Tab-separated table of C-alpha atoms and ligand atoms in Angstrom:
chain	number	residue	atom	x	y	z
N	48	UNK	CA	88.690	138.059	108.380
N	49	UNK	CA	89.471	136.388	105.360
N	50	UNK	CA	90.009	132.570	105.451
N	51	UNK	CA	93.043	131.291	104.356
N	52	UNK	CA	94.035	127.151	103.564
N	53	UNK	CA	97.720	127.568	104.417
N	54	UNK	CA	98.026	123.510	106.078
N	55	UNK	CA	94.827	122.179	105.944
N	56	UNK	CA	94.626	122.786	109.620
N	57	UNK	CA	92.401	125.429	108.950
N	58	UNK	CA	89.581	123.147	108.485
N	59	UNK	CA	87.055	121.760	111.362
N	60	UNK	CA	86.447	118.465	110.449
N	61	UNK	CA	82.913	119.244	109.209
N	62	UNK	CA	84.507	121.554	106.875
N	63	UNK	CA	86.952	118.785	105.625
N	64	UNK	CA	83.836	116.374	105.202
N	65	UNK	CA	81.600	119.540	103.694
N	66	UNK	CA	84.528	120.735	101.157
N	67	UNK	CA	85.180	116.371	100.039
N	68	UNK	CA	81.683	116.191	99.336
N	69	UNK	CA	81.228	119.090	97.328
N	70	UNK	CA	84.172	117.991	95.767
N	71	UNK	CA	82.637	114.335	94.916
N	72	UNK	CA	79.371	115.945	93.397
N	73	UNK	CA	81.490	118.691	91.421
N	74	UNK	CA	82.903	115.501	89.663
N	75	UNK	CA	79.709	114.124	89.201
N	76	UNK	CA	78.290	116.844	87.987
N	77	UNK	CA	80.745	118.804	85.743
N	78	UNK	CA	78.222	119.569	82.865
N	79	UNK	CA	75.557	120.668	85.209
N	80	UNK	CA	77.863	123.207	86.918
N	81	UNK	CA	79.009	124.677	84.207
N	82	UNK	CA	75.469	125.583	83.210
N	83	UNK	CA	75.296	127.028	86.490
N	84	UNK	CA	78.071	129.962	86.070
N	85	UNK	CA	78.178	133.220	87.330
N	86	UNK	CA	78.638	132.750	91.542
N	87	UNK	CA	81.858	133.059	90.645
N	88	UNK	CA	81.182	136.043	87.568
N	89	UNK	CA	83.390	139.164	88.217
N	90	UNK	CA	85.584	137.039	90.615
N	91	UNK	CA	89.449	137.321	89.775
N	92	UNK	CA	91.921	134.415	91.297
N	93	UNK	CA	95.738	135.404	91.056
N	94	UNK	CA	98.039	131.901	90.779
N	95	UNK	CA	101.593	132.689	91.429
N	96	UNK	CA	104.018	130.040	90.805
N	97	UNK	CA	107.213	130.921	91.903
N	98	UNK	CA	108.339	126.736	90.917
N	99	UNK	CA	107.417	124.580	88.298
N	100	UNK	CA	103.721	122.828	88.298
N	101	UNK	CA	101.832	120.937	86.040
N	102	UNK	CA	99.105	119.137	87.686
N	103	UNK	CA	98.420	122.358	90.704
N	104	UNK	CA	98.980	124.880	87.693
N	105	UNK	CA	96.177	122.951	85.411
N	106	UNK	CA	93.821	122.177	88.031
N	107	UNK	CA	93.324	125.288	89.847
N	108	UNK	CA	93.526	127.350	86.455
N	109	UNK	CA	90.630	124.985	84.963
N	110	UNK	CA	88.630	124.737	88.326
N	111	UNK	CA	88.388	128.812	88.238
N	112	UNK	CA	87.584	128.847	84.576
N	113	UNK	CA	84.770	126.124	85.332
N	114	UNK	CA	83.792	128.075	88.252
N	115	UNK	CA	83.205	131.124	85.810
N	116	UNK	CA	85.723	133.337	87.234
N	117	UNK	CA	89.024	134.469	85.770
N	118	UNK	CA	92.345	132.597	86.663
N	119	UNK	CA	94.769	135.238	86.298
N	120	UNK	CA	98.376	132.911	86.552
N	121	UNK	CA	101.321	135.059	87.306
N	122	UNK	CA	105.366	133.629	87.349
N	123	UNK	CA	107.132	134.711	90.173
N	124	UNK	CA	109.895	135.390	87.304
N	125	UNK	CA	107.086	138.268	85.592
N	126	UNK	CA	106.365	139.686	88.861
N	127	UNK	CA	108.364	142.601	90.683
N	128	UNK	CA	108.633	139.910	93.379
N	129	UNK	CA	111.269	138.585	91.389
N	130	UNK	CA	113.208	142.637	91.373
N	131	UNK	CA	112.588	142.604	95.510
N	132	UNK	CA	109.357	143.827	96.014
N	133	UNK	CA	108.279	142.775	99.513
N	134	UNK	CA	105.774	139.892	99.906
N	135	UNK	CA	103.650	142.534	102.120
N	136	UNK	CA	102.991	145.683	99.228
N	137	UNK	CA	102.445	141.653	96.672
N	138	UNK	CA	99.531	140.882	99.455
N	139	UNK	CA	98.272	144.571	100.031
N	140	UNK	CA	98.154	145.074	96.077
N	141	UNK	CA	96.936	141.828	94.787
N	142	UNK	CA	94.354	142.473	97.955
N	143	UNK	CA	92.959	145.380	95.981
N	144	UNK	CA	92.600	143.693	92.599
N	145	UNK	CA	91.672	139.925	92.875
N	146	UNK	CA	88.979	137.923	95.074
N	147	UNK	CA	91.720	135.508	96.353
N	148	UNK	CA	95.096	134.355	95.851
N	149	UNK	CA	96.978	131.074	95.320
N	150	UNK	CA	100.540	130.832	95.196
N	151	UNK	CA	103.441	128.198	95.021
N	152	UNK	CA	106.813	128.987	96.569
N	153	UNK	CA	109.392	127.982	98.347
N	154	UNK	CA	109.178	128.797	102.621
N	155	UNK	CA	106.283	128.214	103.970
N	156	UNK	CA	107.077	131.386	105.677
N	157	UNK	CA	105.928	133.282	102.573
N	158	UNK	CA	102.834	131.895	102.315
N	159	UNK	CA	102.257	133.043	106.225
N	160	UNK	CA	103.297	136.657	105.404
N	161	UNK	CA	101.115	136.837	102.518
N	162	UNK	CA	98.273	135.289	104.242
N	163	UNK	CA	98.900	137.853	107.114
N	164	UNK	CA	99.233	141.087	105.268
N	165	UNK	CA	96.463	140.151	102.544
N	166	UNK	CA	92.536	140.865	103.447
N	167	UNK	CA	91.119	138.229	100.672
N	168	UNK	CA	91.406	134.322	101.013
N	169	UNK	CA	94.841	132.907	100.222
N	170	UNK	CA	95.453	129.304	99.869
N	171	UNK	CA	98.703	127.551	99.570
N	172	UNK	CA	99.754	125.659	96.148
N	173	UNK	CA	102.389	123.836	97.367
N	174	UNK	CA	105.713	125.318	99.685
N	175	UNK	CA	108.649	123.238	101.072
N	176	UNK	CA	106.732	122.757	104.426
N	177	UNK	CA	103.380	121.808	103.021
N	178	UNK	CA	100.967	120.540	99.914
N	179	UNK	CA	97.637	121.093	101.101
N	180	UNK	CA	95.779	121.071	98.195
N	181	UNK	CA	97.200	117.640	97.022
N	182	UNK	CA	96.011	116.055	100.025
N	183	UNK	CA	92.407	116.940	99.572
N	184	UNK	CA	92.993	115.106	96.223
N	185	UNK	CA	94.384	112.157	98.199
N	186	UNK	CA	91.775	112.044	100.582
N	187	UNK	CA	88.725	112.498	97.910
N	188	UNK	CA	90.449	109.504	96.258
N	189	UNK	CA	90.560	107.171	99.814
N	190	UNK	CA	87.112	108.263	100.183
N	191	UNK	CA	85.817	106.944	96.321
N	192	UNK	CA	87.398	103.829	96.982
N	193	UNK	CA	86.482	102.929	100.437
N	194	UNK	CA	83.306	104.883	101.051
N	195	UNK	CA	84.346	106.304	104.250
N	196	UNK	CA	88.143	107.777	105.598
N	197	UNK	CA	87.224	107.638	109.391
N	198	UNK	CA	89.491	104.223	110.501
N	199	UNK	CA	91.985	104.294	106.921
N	200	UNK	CA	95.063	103.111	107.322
N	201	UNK	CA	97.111	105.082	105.531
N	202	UNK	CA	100.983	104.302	104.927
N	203	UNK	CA	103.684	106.448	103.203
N	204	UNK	CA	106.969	105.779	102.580
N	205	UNK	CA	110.133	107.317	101.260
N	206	UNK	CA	111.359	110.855	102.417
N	207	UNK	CA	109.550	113.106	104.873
N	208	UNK	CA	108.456	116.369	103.188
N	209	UNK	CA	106.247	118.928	102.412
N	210	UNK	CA	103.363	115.690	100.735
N	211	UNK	CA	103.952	114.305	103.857
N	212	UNK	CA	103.232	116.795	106.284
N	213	UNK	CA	100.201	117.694	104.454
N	214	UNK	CA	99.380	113.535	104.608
N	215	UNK	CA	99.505	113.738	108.076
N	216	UNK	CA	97.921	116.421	109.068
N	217	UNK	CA	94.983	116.315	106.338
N	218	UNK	CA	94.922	112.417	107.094
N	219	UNK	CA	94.621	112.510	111.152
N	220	UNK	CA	91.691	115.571	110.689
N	221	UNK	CA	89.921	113.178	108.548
N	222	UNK	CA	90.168	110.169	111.506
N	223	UNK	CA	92.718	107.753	109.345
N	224	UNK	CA	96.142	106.427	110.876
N	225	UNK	CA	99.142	107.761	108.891
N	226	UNK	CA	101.677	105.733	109.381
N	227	UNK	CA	104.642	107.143	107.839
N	228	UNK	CA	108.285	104.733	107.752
N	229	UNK	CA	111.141	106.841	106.366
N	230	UNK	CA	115.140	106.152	107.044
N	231	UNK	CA	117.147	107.979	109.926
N	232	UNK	CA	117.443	112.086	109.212
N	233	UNK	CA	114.048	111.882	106.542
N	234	UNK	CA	111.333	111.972	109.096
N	235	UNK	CA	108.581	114.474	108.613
N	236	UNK	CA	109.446	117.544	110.370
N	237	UNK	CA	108.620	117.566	114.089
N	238	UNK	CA	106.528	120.503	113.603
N	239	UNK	CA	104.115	118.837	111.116
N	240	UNK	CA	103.374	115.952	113.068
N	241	UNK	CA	102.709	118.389	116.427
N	242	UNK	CA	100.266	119.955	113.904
N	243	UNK	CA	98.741	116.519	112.833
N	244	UNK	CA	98.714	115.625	116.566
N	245	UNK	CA	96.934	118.780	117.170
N	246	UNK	CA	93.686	118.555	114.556
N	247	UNK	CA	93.662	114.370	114.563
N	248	UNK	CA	90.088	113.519	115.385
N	249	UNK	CA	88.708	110.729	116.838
N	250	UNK	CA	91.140	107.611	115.324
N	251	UNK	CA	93.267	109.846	114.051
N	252	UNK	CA	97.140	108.938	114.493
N	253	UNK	CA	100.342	109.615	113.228
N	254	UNK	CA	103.031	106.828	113.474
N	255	UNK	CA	106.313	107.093	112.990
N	256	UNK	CA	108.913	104.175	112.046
N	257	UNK	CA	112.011	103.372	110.077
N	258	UNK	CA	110.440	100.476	108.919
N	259	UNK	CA	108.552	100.558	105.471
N	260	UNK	CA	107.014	96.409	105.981
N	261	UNK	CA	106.068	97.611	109.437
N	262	UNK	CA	104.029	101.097	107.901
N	263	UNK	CA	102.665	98.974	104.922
N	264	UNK	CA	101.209	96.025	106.941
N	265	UNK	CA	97.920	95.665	106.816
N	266	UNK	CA	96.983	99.114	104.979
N	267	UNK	CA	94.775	100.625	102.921
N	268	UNK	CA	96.764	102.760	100.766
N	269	UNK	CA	100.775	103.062	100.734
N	270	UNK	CA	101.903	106.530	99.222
N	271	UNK	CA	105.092	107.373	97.823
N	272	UNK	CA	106.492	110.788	96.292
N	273	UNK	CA	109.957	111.791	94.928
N	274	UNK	CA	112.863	111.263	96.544
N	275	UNK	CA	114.346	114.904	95.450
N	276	UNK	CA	111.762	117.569	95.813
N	277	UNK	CA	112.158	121.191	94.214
N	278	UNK	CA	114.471	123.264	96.062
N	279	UNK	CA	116.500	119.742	97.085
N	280	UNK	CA	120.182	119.092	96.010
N	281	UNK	CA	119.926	116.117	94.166
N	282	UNK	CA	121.841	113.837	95.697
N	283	UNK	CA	123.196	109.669	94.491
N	284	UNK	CA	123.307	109.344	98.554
N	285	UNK	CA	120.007	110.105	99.387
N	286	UNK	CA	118.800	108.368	96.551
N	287	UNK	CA	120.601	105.521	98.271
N	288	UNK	CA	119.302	105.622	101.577
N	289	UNK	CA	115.886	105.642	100.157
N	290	UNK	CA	115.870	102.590	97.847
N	291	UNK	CA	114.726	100.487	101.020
N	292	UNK	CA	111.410	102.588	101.109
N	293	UNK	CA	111.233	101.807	96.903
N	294	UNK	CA	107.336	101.552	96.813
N	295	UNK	CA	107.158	98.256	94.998
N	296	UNK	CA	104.718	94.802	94.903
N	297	UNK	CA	106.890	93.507	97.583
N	298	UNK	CA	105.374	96.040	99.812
N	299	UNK	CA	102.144	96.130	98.303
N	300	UNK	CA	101.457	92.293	99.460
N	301	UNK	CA	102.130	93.273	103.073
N	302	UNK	CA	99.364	95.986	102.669
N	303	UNK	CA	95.482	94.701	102.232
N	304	UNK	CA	94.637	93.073	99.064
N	305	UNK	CA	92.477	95.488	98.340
N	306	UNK	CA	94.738	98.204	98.995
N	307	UNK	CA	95.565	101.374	96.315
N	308	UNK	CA	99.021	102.645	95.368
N	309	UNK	CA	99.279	106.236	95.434
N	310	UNK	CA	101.530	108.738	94.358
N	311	UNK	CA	101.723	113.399	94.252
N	312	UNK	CA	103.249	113.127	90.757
N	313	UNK	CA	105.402	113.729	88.841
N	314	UNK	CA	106.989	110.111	89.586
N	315	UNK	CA	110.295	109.021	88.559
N	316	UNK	CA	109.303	105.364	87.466
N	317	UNK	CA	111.764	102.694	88.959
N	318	UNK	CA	112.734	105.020	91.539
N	319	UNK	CA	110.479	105.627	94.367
N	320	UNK	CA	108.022	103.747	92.389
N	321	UNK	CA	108.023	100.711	90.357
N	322	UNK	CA	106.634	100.776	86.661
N	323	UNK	CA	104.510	97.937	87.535
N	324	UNK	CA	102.962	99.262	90.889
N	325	UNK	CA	102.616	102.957	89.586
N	326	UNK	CA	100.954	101.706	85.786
N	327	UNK	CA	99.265	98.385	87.828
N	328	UNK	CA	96.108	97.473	88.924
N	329	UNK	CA	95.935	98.632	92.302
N	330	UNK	CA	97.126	102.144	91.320
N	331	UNK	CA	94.684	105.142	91.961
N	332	UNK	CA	97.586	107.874	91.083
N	333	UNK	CA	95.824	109.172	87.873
N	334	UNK	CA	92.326	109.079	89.498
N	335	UNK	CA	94.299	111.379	92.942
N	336	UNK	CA	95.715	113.704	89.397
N	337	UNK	CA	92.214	114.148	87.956
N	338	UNK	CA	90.977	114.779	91.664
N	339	UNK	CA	93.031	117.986	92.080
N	340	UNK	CA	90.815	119.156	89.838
N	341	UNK	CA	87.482	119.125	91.709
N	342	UNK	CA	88.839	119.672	95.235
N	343	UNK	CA	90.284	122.703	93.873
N	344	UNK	CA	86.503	124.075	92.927
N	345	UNK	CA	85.376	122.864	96.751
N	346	UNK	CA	87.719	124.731	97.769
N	347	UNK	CA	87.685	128.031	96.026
N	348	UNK	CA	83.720	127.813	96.884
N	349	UNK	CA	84.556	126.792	100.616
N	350	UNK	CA	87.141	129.832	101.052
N	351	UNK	CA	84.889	132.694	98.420
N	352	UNK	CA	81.647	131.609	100.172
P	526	CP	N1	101.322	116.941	92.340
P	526	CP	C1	101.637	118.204	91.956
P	526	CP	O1	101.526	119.172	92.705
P	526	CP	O2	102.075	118.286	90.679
P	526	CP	P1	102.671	119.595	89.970
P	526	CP	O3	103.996	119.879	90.596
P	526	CP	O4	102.795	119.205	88.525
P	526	CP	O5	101.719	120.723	90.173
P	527	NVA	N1	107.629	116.737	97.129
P	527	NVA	C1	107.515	117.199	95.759
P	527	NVA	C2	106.075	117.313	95.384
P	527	NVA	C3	105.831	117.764	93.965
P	527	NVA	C4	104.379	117.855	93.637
P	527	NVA	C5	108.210	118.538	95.608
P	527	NVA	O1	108.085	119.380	96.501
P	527	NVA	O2	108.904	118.737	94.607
């Protein structure tokens, strides 16, 4: 059976702490590795991006080059997918040509199917429901700062989506409290958090609260992310319901004073973020960019073997 990264969930926690630490000495490393090509020689990875990407688009396409395979990036818009081909012949073809298979889309649902139907490794690059991959960039982060992730508190603010989800239930695997404050009607959805509940390990929580001082106090990190994802109508009154959850250095002095600011990117500066948290001292949000990067080799080495 191949082994897919669809959630995160996927992982024991062993795995989680196996794949982060291959991760950290892949960054330390770099040079040496690429000396080292040739496990992954003859090994083709097909990257479909049905959205837009710039960070998961450049990082896994690098981390396959630097693995010494081939990246082979597709657009949804190239692909029969986009003339109605079924996602079931995409998985049972691509299954015949290429080692494993990323893809960013829209339903979450698609990513299942092809997962299902294919018989090599597929790993999820982002879907409405789910970011996986960005929060083992998140977490590698927590972990260079703070030596250890077992006990973080973690807060996040703004609206409940698909970074979310993948906070929480990447986050409570690794043994950190997630507390996550969002208004009424932008809580993560119900089935994320059962699925954080489900994998937390010991110290590993998920809190819920409409109250961004209340998430922040006391933390470690406070995340943000966009308040309009792809695939959301852009809208001035959500934008207005979420300018309470602004991350900004009000909030950051409830949280620890040694406590990081992080952020998915792309940010919209003075939005969900202030310039002067996002470009400030206590932001890690370019180290968590550069971090996609070697998670993404852990990973392709975790699910290829
Ligand atoms: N954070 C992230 O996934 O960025 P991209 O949309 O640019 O890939
Ligand atoms: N929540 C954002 C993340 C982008 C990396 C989106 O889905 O657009």
């Amino acid at each position: 059976m191949a082994q897919h990264f669809l959630t995160g969930a996927e992982l024991t926690p062993s795995e989680l702490s196996s794949v982060l630490a291959r991760a950290a000495d892949l960054k330390a490393n770099r040079a040496e590795l690429a000396a080292s090509r040739g496990k992954f020689a003859a090994k083709t990875v097909a990257l479909i991006f049905e959205r837009p990407s710039t960070r998961t688009r450049m990082s896994s396409e690098i981390a396959v080059h630097e693995l010494g395979g081939h990246p082979m990036v597709l657009s949804g818009e190239t692909m029969q997918l986009s003339r109605g081909e079924s996602i079931k012949d995409t998985a049972l073809v691509t299954s015949r040509f290429a080692h494993a298979i990323g893809i960013r889309t829209g339903s979450h649902a698609t990513v299942e199917t092809l997962a299902a139907e294919a018989s090599i490794p597929v790993f999820n690059l982002l879907t409405e429901e789910h970011h996986p991959c960005q929060a083992l960039a998140d977490l590698l982060t927590l972990q260079e700062r703070f030596g250890t992730l077992e006990g973080l508190r973690l807060a996040y603010v703004g609206d409940g989506n698909n970074v979310t989800a993948s906070l929480m239930v990447l986050g409570a695997l690794a043994g950190m409290t997630v507390a996550v404050a969002t208004p009424d009607g932008y809580a993560p959805a119900p089935t994320a958090v059962e699925l954080a509940e489900s994998v937390a390990t010991a110290g590993g929580a998920v809190e819920l609260t409409g109250d961004a001082q209340q998430a922040a106090a006391e933390a470690d990190a406070i995340y943000t992310d966009v308040w309009v994802s792809m695939g959301d109508a852009d809208s001035e009154a959500k934008k207005s319901d979420l300018f309470a959850y602004q991350l900004n250095s009000a909030l950051m002095s409830h949280a620890k004073p040694t406590a990081i600011a992080l952020h998915c990117l792309p940010a919209h500066p003075d939005e969900e973020i202030t310039a002067d948290v996002l470009y400030g001292q206590q932001s890690a949000v370019f180290d968590q960019a550069e971090n996609r990067l070697h998670v993404q080799k852990a990973l392709l080495e975790h699910l290829l073997g």
